[in-house]
Amino acid sequence: MTDSTTPGWQSFLRRFVTRRPIAILRLEDHQYGAILNSRKGMREFTLNIPHDYLREVVAPCLCLITGTRLRGLQDHEDGEEMLYVGVIKSKQVTATLDTRIKVERTARVTPSASQLVGLIQEARAAERFSARLADPSPVIKLSPKLSAILVDTMANSRGNHGALRMVSAGLEPPPLGPSARLQGEAIDMALKAFGLSGDAPAVHLELVKGKESRLVGARLMEDSVIEHDARQVPEFQLVGSDATGRAMFRKGQQTLEVITANRKKLEEVFGVDLIYVNHFHDNLVMVQYKMLEHDGAGGRDDWTYTQDRHLSKQLSAMQRFSRRVVSSEKSYRLSDDFFYLKFVRRYGDSESSFLLPLEHFKALARGPSRAPRSKKVHLSYTALEGRYMRQTAFHSLLQSGYIGADSSTTAALQTLIEDLLSGGDALVVAIQRKTTQAEDDADHARRMQDWDDTEAGYH
């Protein structure tokens, strides 16, 4: 049973598995070893299984995956039983006898399936689960009631919360409100400016209990995700209640640390901001997102921005921050402008978006495009006639360090961030820096562990 203190993701999973019950995938030793050695490892894989075992499985659904990691290279040695949770995202007939399933968002949970039996509080449910585990079939479908009991049993372990929350995000489409969508946009922009694709896997993911963050949709290079009661944002000394999630990405000897932070729930927020701090090239850029609305009046096919209620306050915050920043002395920098406004169509793909430096936007706001005797800023996509920056060009300039202020202005950043958070904005902070020795050591240890797991899985 759940109560008012039950996390939303747990309530959702309980409801979901009563409609689409959990399926258990039992991996043979050779399958487990081969998957571990694949390009994406356990976090995402496909599997061909005879039709009969999958007839009652409806995708997408929650799945439990069991496999054995041998302790040594001798077949007679005991192995460690591993348990993962994931999403069977799709299934497709691929041959006369086989169906292929795709499994995504896989993460390690504890304890093992056999040990989980002893944690089930209802005796009859424990007996049923034990009996189902004794079935040698490669796919075992559970009943709706037993599936719900298993969700609660796994959720009783705090260490499983991050994995279960991430899996729930793979079963439930994320909210598509303006703020949720734009926070995802900001994360995507940070990754592309770092030189990675928007779906690049994170090497580390932390989520804050009870807080919404689009980082919950991030792919993982590891098989685990951590959930905390609170998490502080490095460098900016924000209180723990502000941060909602933190993920780290690697590229060569560089690390991108992405943090989401806000005071209000995403659906109550209008604006999203991105702060990109590049310690590698010593530059800093801030992006304010604004929505373009479709304008079809008089047969036109245009997109326009009309000043929203947040604009004046946001411009004032930018102005206060500008006075605290010393212009960069980097001689090669094309521009030390660091405030940009990104305009995104409310209904449309992100490729149609464009950016304007703050000074250009202010010049347009003072120009003839403003309606007579109006205090409102009105911006027309068509009227700009190409005088804007496409996001691919922006990514390139930011990545190379050709634009932005000196990144050693973190003290002044605190003032701006507090202004943004007090206004209820959902903030994305991206910090590009050199990978530390400790992180290098951890990456090496992970690679060695993966190699050991793969070798053991093959023997």
Coordinates of C-alpha atoms in Angstrom, one line a residue:
M1 CA 0.0 0.0 0.0
T2 CA 1.1 3.6 -0.6
D3 CA 0.4 6.7 1.4
S4 CA 0.9 10.5 1.1
T5 CA 4.7 10.0 1.7
T6 CA 5.1 7.6 -1.2
P7 CA 7.2 9.1 -4.0
G8 CA 5.4 9.9 -7.2
W9 CA 7.5 7.6 -9.3
Q10 CA 6.7 4.7 -6.9
S11 CA 2.9 5.3 -7.1
F12 CA 3.2 5.5 -10.9
L13 CA 5.1 2.3 -11.1
R14 CA 2.6 0.5 -8.9
R15 CA -0.3 1.7 -11.2
F16 CA 1.7 0.8 -14.3
V17 CA 2.6 -2.8 -13.4
T18 CA -1.0 -3.6 -12.5
R19 CA -1.9 -2.8 -16.2
R20 CA 1.3 -4.2 -17.7
P21 CA 2.9 -6.7 -15.3
I22 CA 6.6 -7.1 -14.8
A23 CA 8.5 -9.6 -17.0
I24 CA 11.6 -11.4 -15.8
L25 CA 14.4 -11.9 -18.3
R26 CA 16.8 -14.7 -17.4
L27 CA 20.1 -14.4 -19.1
E28 CA 22.3 -17.4 -19.6
D29 CA 26.0 -17.0 -18.7
H30 CA 27.1 -16.6 -22.3
Q31 CA 24.4 -14.1 -23.0
Y32 CA 25.3 -12.1 -19.9
G33 CA 29.0 -12.0 -20.9
A34 CA 28.2 -11.0 -24.5
I35 CA 26.0 -8.2 -23.4
L36 CA 28.6 -6.9 -20.9
N37 CA 31.1 -6.9 -23.8
S38 CA 28.8 -5.0 -26.2
R39 CA 29.2 -1.4 -27.0
K40 CA 26.5 -0.2 -24.6
G41 CA 26.8 -3.0 -22.1
M42 CA 23.9 -3.7 -19.8
R43 CA 22.4 -0.2 -20.1
E44 CA 20.9 -0.9 -23.5
F45 CA 20.7 -4.1 -25.6
T46 CA 18.5 -6.3 -27.9
L47 CA 17.7 -9.9 -27.5
N48 CA 16.1 -12.6 -29.8
I49 CA 13.7 -14.9 -27.9
P50 CA 11.3 -17.5 -29.3
H51 CA 7.8 -16.1 -29.9
D52 CA 6.0 -18.3 -27.3
Y53 CA 7.8 -16.8 -24.4
L54 CA 6.8 -13.2 -25.3
R55 CA 3.2 -13.6 -26.4
E56 CA 1.8 -12.1 -23.2
V57 CA 4.5 -9.4 -22.8
V58 CA 3.3 -5.9 -23.9
A59 CA 5.9 -3.2 -24.6
P60 CA 6.8 -0.9 -23.0
C61 CA 6.9 -2.7 -19.7
L62 CA 9.0 -2.9 -16.6
C63 CA 11.4 -5.9 -16.5
L64 CA 13.8 -7.5 -14.1
I65 CA 17.0 -9.0 -15.6
T66 CA 18.9 -11.8 -13.8
G67 CA 22.4 -12.9 -14.7
T68 CA 25.4 -14.5 -13.0
R69 CA 28.8 -13.0 -12.7
L70 CA 31.2 -15.8 -12.0
R71 CA 33.8 -15.3 -9.2
G72 CA 36.5 -17.2 -11.1
L73 CA 37.3 -18.7 -14.4
Q74 CA 36.4 -22.3 -13.4
D75 CA 32.9 -23.5 -14.2
H76 CA 32.5 -25.2 -10.8
E77 CA 33.0 -22.0 -8.9
D78 CA 30.0 -20.2 -7.4
G79 CA 28.9 -17.0 -9.1
E80 CA 27.3 -13.8 -7.9
E81 CA 23.7 -13.4 -8.9
M82 CA 23.0 -10.0 -10.4
L83 CA 19.7 -8.2 -10.7
Y84 CA 18.9 -5.3 -12.9
V85 CA 15.7 -3.3 -13.6
G86 CA 15.0 -1.9 -17.0
V87 CA 12.3 -1.2 -19.7
I88 CA 11.4 -3.5 -22.5
K89 CA 10.9 -0.7 -24.9
S90 CA 9.8 -2.6 -28.0
K91 CA 9.3 -6.0 -29.4
Q92 CA 9.3 -7.0 -33.1
V93 CA 9.0 -10.3 -35.0
T94 CA 12.3 -10.8 -36.8
A95 CA 12.3 -14.4 -37.9
T96 CA 9.9 -17.4 -38.3
L97 CA 10.6 -18.5 -34.7
D98 CA 12.0 -15.4 -32.9
T99 CA 11.0 -12.0 -31.6
R100 CA 13.5 -9.3 -30.9
I101 CA 13.1 -7.2 -27.8
K102 CA 14.9 -3.9 -27.0
V103 CA 15.8 -3.2 -23.4
E104 CA 16.7 0.3 -22.3
R105 CA 17.4 2.3 -19.1
T106 CA 18.8 -0.7 -17.4
A107 CA 20.3 -0.1 -13.9
R108 CA 21.6 -2.4 -11.1
V109 CA 19.3 -3.0 -8.1
T110 CA 19.8 -5.0 -4.9
P111 CA 19.5 -7.6 -3.5
S112 CA 19.4 -10.5 -6.0
A113 CA 16.2 -12.0 -7.1
S114 CA 16.5 -15.0 -4.9
Q115 CA 17.3 -12.8 -1.9
L116 CA 14.4 -10.5 -2.8
V117 CA 12.0 -13.4 -1.9
G118 CA 12.9 -13.2 1.8
L119 CA 12.1 -9.4 1.8
I120 CA 8.5 -9.8 0.6
Q121 CA 6.3 -9.3 3.6
E122 CA 3.3 -11.3 2.4
A123 CA 4.0 -15.0 2.8
R124 CA 1.8 -16.1 -0.1
A125 CA 3.3 -13.5 -2.4
A126 CA 6.8 -14.7 -1.4
E127 CA 5.8 -18.3 -2.2
R128 CA 4.4 -17.3 -5.6
F129 CA 7.6 -15.3 -6.5
S130 CA 9.8 -18.2 -5.4
A131 CA 7.8 -20.6 -7.6
R132 CA 8.0 -18.2 -10.6
L133 CA 11.8 -18.0 -10.2
A134 CA 12.0 -21.8 -10.3
D135 CA 10.6 -21.7 -13.9
P136 CA 13.5 -22.2 -16.2
S137 CA 11.9 -20.2 -19.1
P138 CA 14.0 -17.3 -20.5
V139 CA 11.0 -14.9 -19.9
I140 CA 8.7 -15.1 -16.9
K141 CA 5.6 -12.9 -16.7
L142 CA 4.4 -12.1 -13.2
S143 CA 0.8 -11.3 -12.1
P144 CA -0.3 -7.7 -11.7
K145 CA -0.6 -8.0 -7.9
L146 CA 2.8 -9.7 -7.5
S147 CA 4.3 -7.0 -9.7
A148 CA 3.0 -4.2 -7.5
I149 CA 4.3 -6.0 -4.4
L150 CA 7.7 -6.3 -6.0
V151 CA 7.8 -2.6 -6.8
D152 CA 7.2 -1.7 -3.2
T153 CA 9.7 -4.4 -1.9
M154 CA 12.5 -3.0 -4.1
A155 CA 11.5 0.6 -3.2
N156 CA 12.0 -0.3 0.5
S157 CA 15.7 -0.1 -0.2
R158 CA 16.8 3.5 -0.5
G159 CA 19.7 2.5 -2.7
N160 CA 17.2 1.4 -5.4
H161 CA 15.3 4.7 -5.6
G162 CA 17.5 6.3 -8.3
A163 CA 17.3 3.3 -10.6
L164 CA 13.5 2.9 -10.1
R165 CA 12.9 6.6 -10.7
M166 CA 15.0 6.5 -13.9
V167 CA 13.0 3.5 -15.1
S168 CA 9.7 5.2 -14.4
A169 CA 10.8 8.1 -16.6
G170 CA 11.3 5.6 -19.4
L171 CA 7.7 4.3 -19.0
E172 CA 6.0 7.7 -18.5
P173 CA 6.5 10.4 -21.2
P174 CA 8.1 13.5 -19.6
P175 CA 5.9 16.6 -19.2
L176 CA 5.8 18.7 -22.3
G177 CA 5.1 22.1 -20.7
P178 CA 7.2 25.0 -21.8
S179 CA 9.6 24.9 -18.9
A180 CA 10.1 21.1 -18.9
R181 CA 10.7 21.2 -22.6
L182 CA 13.2 24.1 -22.4
Q183 CA 15.1 22.6 -19.5
G184 CA 15.7 19.6 -21.8
E185 CA 16.7 22.1 -24.5
A186 CA 19.2 23.7 -22.2
I187 CA 20.8 20.4 -21.3
D188 CA 21.0 19.4 -25.0
M189 CA 22.6 22.7 -25.8
A190 CA 25.2 22.3 -23.1
L191 CA 26.1 18.8 -24.4
K192 CA 26.4 20.0 -28.0
A193 CA 28.6 22.9 -26.9
F194 CA 30.8 20.4 -25.1
G195 CA 31.0 18.4 -28.4
L196 CA 28.7 15.5 -27.5
S197 CA 25.3 14.5 -28.9
G198 CA 22.2 15.2 -27.0
D199 CA 21.8 11.5 -26.0
A200 CA 25.4 11.0 -24.9
P201 CA 25.5 8.7 -21.8
A202 CA 26.5 10.2 -18.4
V203 CA 29.2 8.6 -16.3
H204 CA 27.5 9.7 -13.1
L205 CA 24.0 10.7 -12.3
E206 CA 22.6 12.1 -9.0
L207 CA 18.9 13.0 -8.5
V208 CA 17.4 14.8 -5.5
K209 CA 14.6 13.2 -3.7
G210 CA 11.2 14.8 -4.4
K211 CA 12.6 17.2 -7.0
E212 CA 11.8 17.3 -10.8
S213 CA 14.8 17.3 -13.2
R214 CA 15.0 16.5 -16.9
L215 CA 18.3 14.8 -16.1
V216 CA 16.2 11.9 -15.0
G217 CA 15.9 11.1 -18.7
A218 CA 19.7 11.0 -19.2
R219 CA 21.3 7.8 -20.5
L220 CA 23.9 6.2 -18.3
M221 CA 27.3 4.8 -19.0
E222 CA 27.1 3.1 -15.6
D223 CA 24.5 0.7 -14.3
S224 CA 23.6 2.8 -11.2
V225 CA 22.0 6.1 -10.4
I226 CA 22.1 7.8 -7.0
E227 CA 19.2 9.7 -5.2
H228 CA 20.0 12.1 -2.4
D229 CA 17.9 14.1 0.0
A230 CA 19.7 17.3 -1.2
R231 CA 22.7 18.2 -3.3
Q232 CA 24.6 21.5 -3.4
V233 CA 25.8 23.0 -6.6
P234 CA 29.6 23.2 -6.7
E235 CA 31.2 26.7 -7.1
F236 CA 28.0 28.7 -6.6
Q237 CA 27.3 27.8 -2.9
L238 CA 23.6 27.4 -3.6
V239 CA 21.6 25.8 -0.7
G240 CA 20.8 22.1 -1.2
S241 CA 17.1 22.7 -1.7
D242 CA 17.9 24.5 -5.0
A243 CA 19.6 21.7 -6.8
T244 CA 17.4 19.0 -8.4
G245 CA 19.9 16.9 -10.3
R246 CA 23.5 16.5 -11.3
A247 CA 25.2 14.5 -14.1
M248 CA 28.7 14.3 -15.4
F249 CA 29.9 13.6 -19.0
R250 CA 33.3 12.8 -20.3
K251 CA 35.2 13.7 -23.5
G252 CA 38.8 12.8 -23.5
Q253 CA 40.5 14.5 -20.5
Q254 CA 37.6 17.0 -20.1
T255 CA 34.4 16.7 -17.9
L256 CA 31.1 18.4 -18.3
E257 CA 29.2 18.8 -15.1
V258 CA 25.5 19.6 -15.6
I259 CA 23.3 20.7 -12.7
T260 CA 19.6 21.5 -12.7
A261 CA 18.2 23.7 -10.0
N262 CA 14.9 25.5 -9.2
R263 CA 12.6 26.5 -6.3
K264 CA 9.3 25.7 -7.9
K265 CA 7.9 22.7 -9.7
L266 CA 8.6 22.8 -13.4
E267 CA 5.0 23.0 -14.5
E268 CA 4.7 26.2 -12.5
V269 CA 7.7 27.9 -14.2
F270 CA 7.9 29.8 -17.4
G271 CA 11.5 30.5 -18.1
V272 CA 14.6 28.4 -18.2
D273 CA 18.2 29.7 -18.1
L274 CA 21.5 28.0 -19.0
I275 CA 24.8 29.1 -17.5
Y276 CA 27.8 27.6 -19.3
V277 CA 31.1 27.9 -17.6
N278 CA 34.1 26.7 -19.6
H279 CA 37.2 26.5 -17.5
F280 CA 39.1 24.9 -20.3
H281 CA 38.9 28.0 -22.5
D282 CA 38.2 30.4 -19.7
N283 CA 34.9 31.7 -21.0
L284 CA 31.4 32.0 -19.6
V285 CA 28.1 32.4 -21.5
M286 CA 24.5 32.7 -20.2
V287 CA 21.4 31.9 -22.3
Q288 CA 17.9 33.1 -21.5
Y289 CA 15.1 31.2 -23.3
K290 CA 12.1 32.9 -24.8
M291 CA 9.1 31.4 -26.6
L292 CA 8.0 32.3 -30.1
E293 CA 4.3 32.1 -30.9
H294 CA 2.9 31.3 -34.3
D295 CA 1.4 34.3 -36.1
G296 CA -0.9 33.3 -38.9
A297 CA -2.9 36.6 -39.0
G298 CA -3.7 37.9 -42.5
G299 CA -2.4 34.7 -44.1
R300 CA 1.1 35.2 -42.6
D301 CA 3.3 32.3 -41.6
D302 CA 5.5 34.0 -39.0
W303 CA 6.7 33.5 -35.5
T304 CA 6.8 36.3 -33.0
Y305 CA 7.9 37.1 -29.5
T306 CA 6.0 39.6 -27.4
Q307 CA 7.4 40.7 -24.1
D308 CA 6.4 38.4 -21.3
R309 CA 6.0 39.5 -17.7
H310 CA 9.5 38.2 -16.7
L311 CA 11.5 40.2 -19.2
S312 CA 12.0 43.5 -17.4
K313 CA 13.1 41.7 -14.2
Q314 CA 15.5 39.4 -16.1
L315 CA 17.0 42.3 -18.1
S316 CA 17.5 44.2 -14.8
A317 CA 19.3 41.1 -13.3
M318 CA 21.5 40.9 -16.4
Q319 CA 22.4 44.6 -16.1
R320 CA 23.3 44.3 -12.4
F321 CA 25.5 41.3 -13.2
S322 CA 27.1 43.0 -16.2
R323 CA 28.5 45.8 -13.9
R324 CA 30.2 43.1 -11.7
V325 CA 32.0 41.4 -14.6
V326 CA 35.4 42.5 -15.9
S327 CA 35.6 42.1 -19.7
S328 CA 37.8 39.3 -20.9
E329 CA 41.4 40.2 -21.9
K330 CA 41.7 37.3 -24.3
S331 CA 42.9 38.9 -27.5
Y332 CA 41.6 36.2 -29.8
R333 CA 38.0 36.4 -28.4
L334 CA 35.7 37.6 -31.1
S335 CA 33.2 39.0 -28.6
D336 CA 33.1 39.3 -24.8
D337 CA 29.3 39.5 -24.9
F338 CA 28.1 36.7 -22.5
F339 CA 24.3 37.2 -22.4
Y340 CA 22.3 35.6 -25.2
L341 CA 18.6 35.2 -25.7
K342 CA 17.5 32.0 -27.4
F343 CA 14.1 32.0 -29.2
V344 CA 12.3 28.7 -29.5
R345 CA 9.1 28.0 -31.3
R346 CA 6.4 26.9 -28.8
Y347 CA 5.3 24.2 -31.2
G348 CA 8.1 23.0 -33.4
D349 CA 11.5 21.4 -33.6
S350 CA 14.5 22.9 -31.8
E351 CA 16.4 23.2 -35.1
S352 CA 14.2 26.2 -35.9
S353 CA 15.5 28.2 -32.9
F354 CA 17.9 31.1 -33.1
L355 CA 19.9 33.3 -30.7
L356 CA 20.5 37.0 -30.3
P357 CA 23.2 38.7 -28.2
L358 CA 21.7 40.8 -25.5
E359 CA 22.9 44.1 -27.0
H360 CA 21.4 43.2 -30.4
F361 CA 18.1 42.4 -28.7
K362 CA 18.1 45.7 -26.9
A363 CA 18.8 47.5 -30.1
L364 CA 15.9 45.8 -31.8
A365 CA 13.7 46.6 -28.8
R366 CA 14.5 50.3 -29.2
G367 CA 14.1 50.2 -33.0
P368 CA 11.1 50.7 -35.4
S369 CA 9.9 47.1 -34.8
R370 CA 8.3 48.3 -31.5
A371 CA 4.7 49.4 -32.0
P372 CA 4.0 53.1 -31.6
R373 CA 3.4 54.3 -28.0
S374 CA 3.8 50.7 -26.8
K375 CA 6.1 49.6 -23.9
K376 CA 6.0 46.0 -25.2
V377 CA 8.8 44.4 -27.1
H378 CA 7.6 42.7 -30.2
L379 CA 10.0 40.6 -32.3
S380 CA 9.2 39.1 -35.6
Y381 CA 11.1 36.1 -37.0
T382 CA 10.5 37.2 -40.6
A383 CA 11.4 40.8 -39.9
L384 CA 14.8 39.8 -38.6
E385 CA 15.7 38.9 -42.2
G386 CA 18.4 36.5 -41.1
R387 CA 20.1 38.8 -38.6
Y388 CA 20.5 36.2 -35.9
M389 CA 22.7 33.3 -34.9
R390 CA 21.8 29.6 -35.6
Q391 CA 22.5 27.3 -32.7
T392 CA 25.1 25.2 -34.6
A393 CA 27.2 28.4 -35.0
F394 CA 26.7 29.3 -31.4
H395 CA 27.8 25.8 -30.3
S396 CA 31.0 26.1 -32.3
L397 CA 31.9 29.6 -31.0
L398 CA 31.2 28.6 -27.4
Q399 CA 33.1 25.4 -27.7
S400 CA 36.2 27.1 -29.1
G401 CA 36.1 29.9 -26.5
Y402 CA 35.6 32.6 -29.1
I403 CA 32.7 34.3 -27.2
G404 CA 31.9 35.0 -23.6
A405 CA 33.2 36.7 -20.5
D406 CA 36.1 35.6 -18.4
S407 CA 35.0 32.5 -16.4
S408 CA 36.6 33.6 -13.2
T409 CA 33.5 35.6 -12.2
T410 CA 31.9 33.0 -10.0
A411 CA 31.4 35.4 -7.1
A412 CA 29.3 37.7 -9.3
L413 CA 27.4 34.7 -10.5
Q414 CA 25.9 34.2 -7.1
T415 CA 24.0 37.4 -7.3
L416 CA 22.5 36.5 -10.7
I417 CA 21.6 33.0 -9.7
E418 CA 19.8 34.1 -6.6
D419 CA 17.8 36.6 -8.7
L420 CA 16.8 33.9 -11.1
L421 CA 15.9 31.4 -8.4
S422 CA 13.9 33.9 -6.4
G423 CA 11.9 34.5 -9.6
G424 CA 11.0 30.8 -9.8
D425 CA 13.1 30.0 -12.9
A426 CA 14.4 26.5 -13.6
L427 CA 18.1 26.8 -13.9
V428 CA 20.7 24.7 -15.8
V429 CA 24.3 25.1 -14.9
A430 CA 27.0 23.5 -17.1
I431 CA 30.6 23.5 -16.0
Q432 CA 33.3 22.3 -18.5
R433 CA 36.6 21.5 -16.8
K434 CA 39.6 19.2 -16.8
T435 CA 38.9 15.8 -15.5
T436 CA 40.4 15.3 -12.0
Q437 CA 42.9 12.6 -11.1
A438 CA 40.3 11.0 -8.8
E439 CA 37.9 10.8 -11.7
D440 CA 40.6 9.4 -14.0
D441 CA 41.3 6.7 -11.4
A442 CA 37.5 6.0 -11.0
D443 CA 37.1 5.6 -14.8
H444 CA 40.1 3.3 -14.9
A445 CA 38.7 1.2 -12.1
R446 CA 35.4 1.0 -13.8
R447 CA 37.0 -0.1 -17.1
M448 CA 38.9 -2.8 -15.3
Q449 CA 35.8 -4.0 -13.5
D450 CA 33.9 -4.1 -16.8
W451 CA 36.8 -6.2 -18.3
D452 CA 36.8 -8.6 -15.3
D453 CA 33.0 -8.9 -15.5
T454 CA 33.2 -9.6 -19.2
E455 CA 36.0 -12.2 -18.8
A456 CA 34.1 -14.0 -16.0
G457 CA 30.8 -13.9 -18.0
Y458 CA 32.5 -15.8 -20.9
H459 CA 33.8 -18.6 -18.7

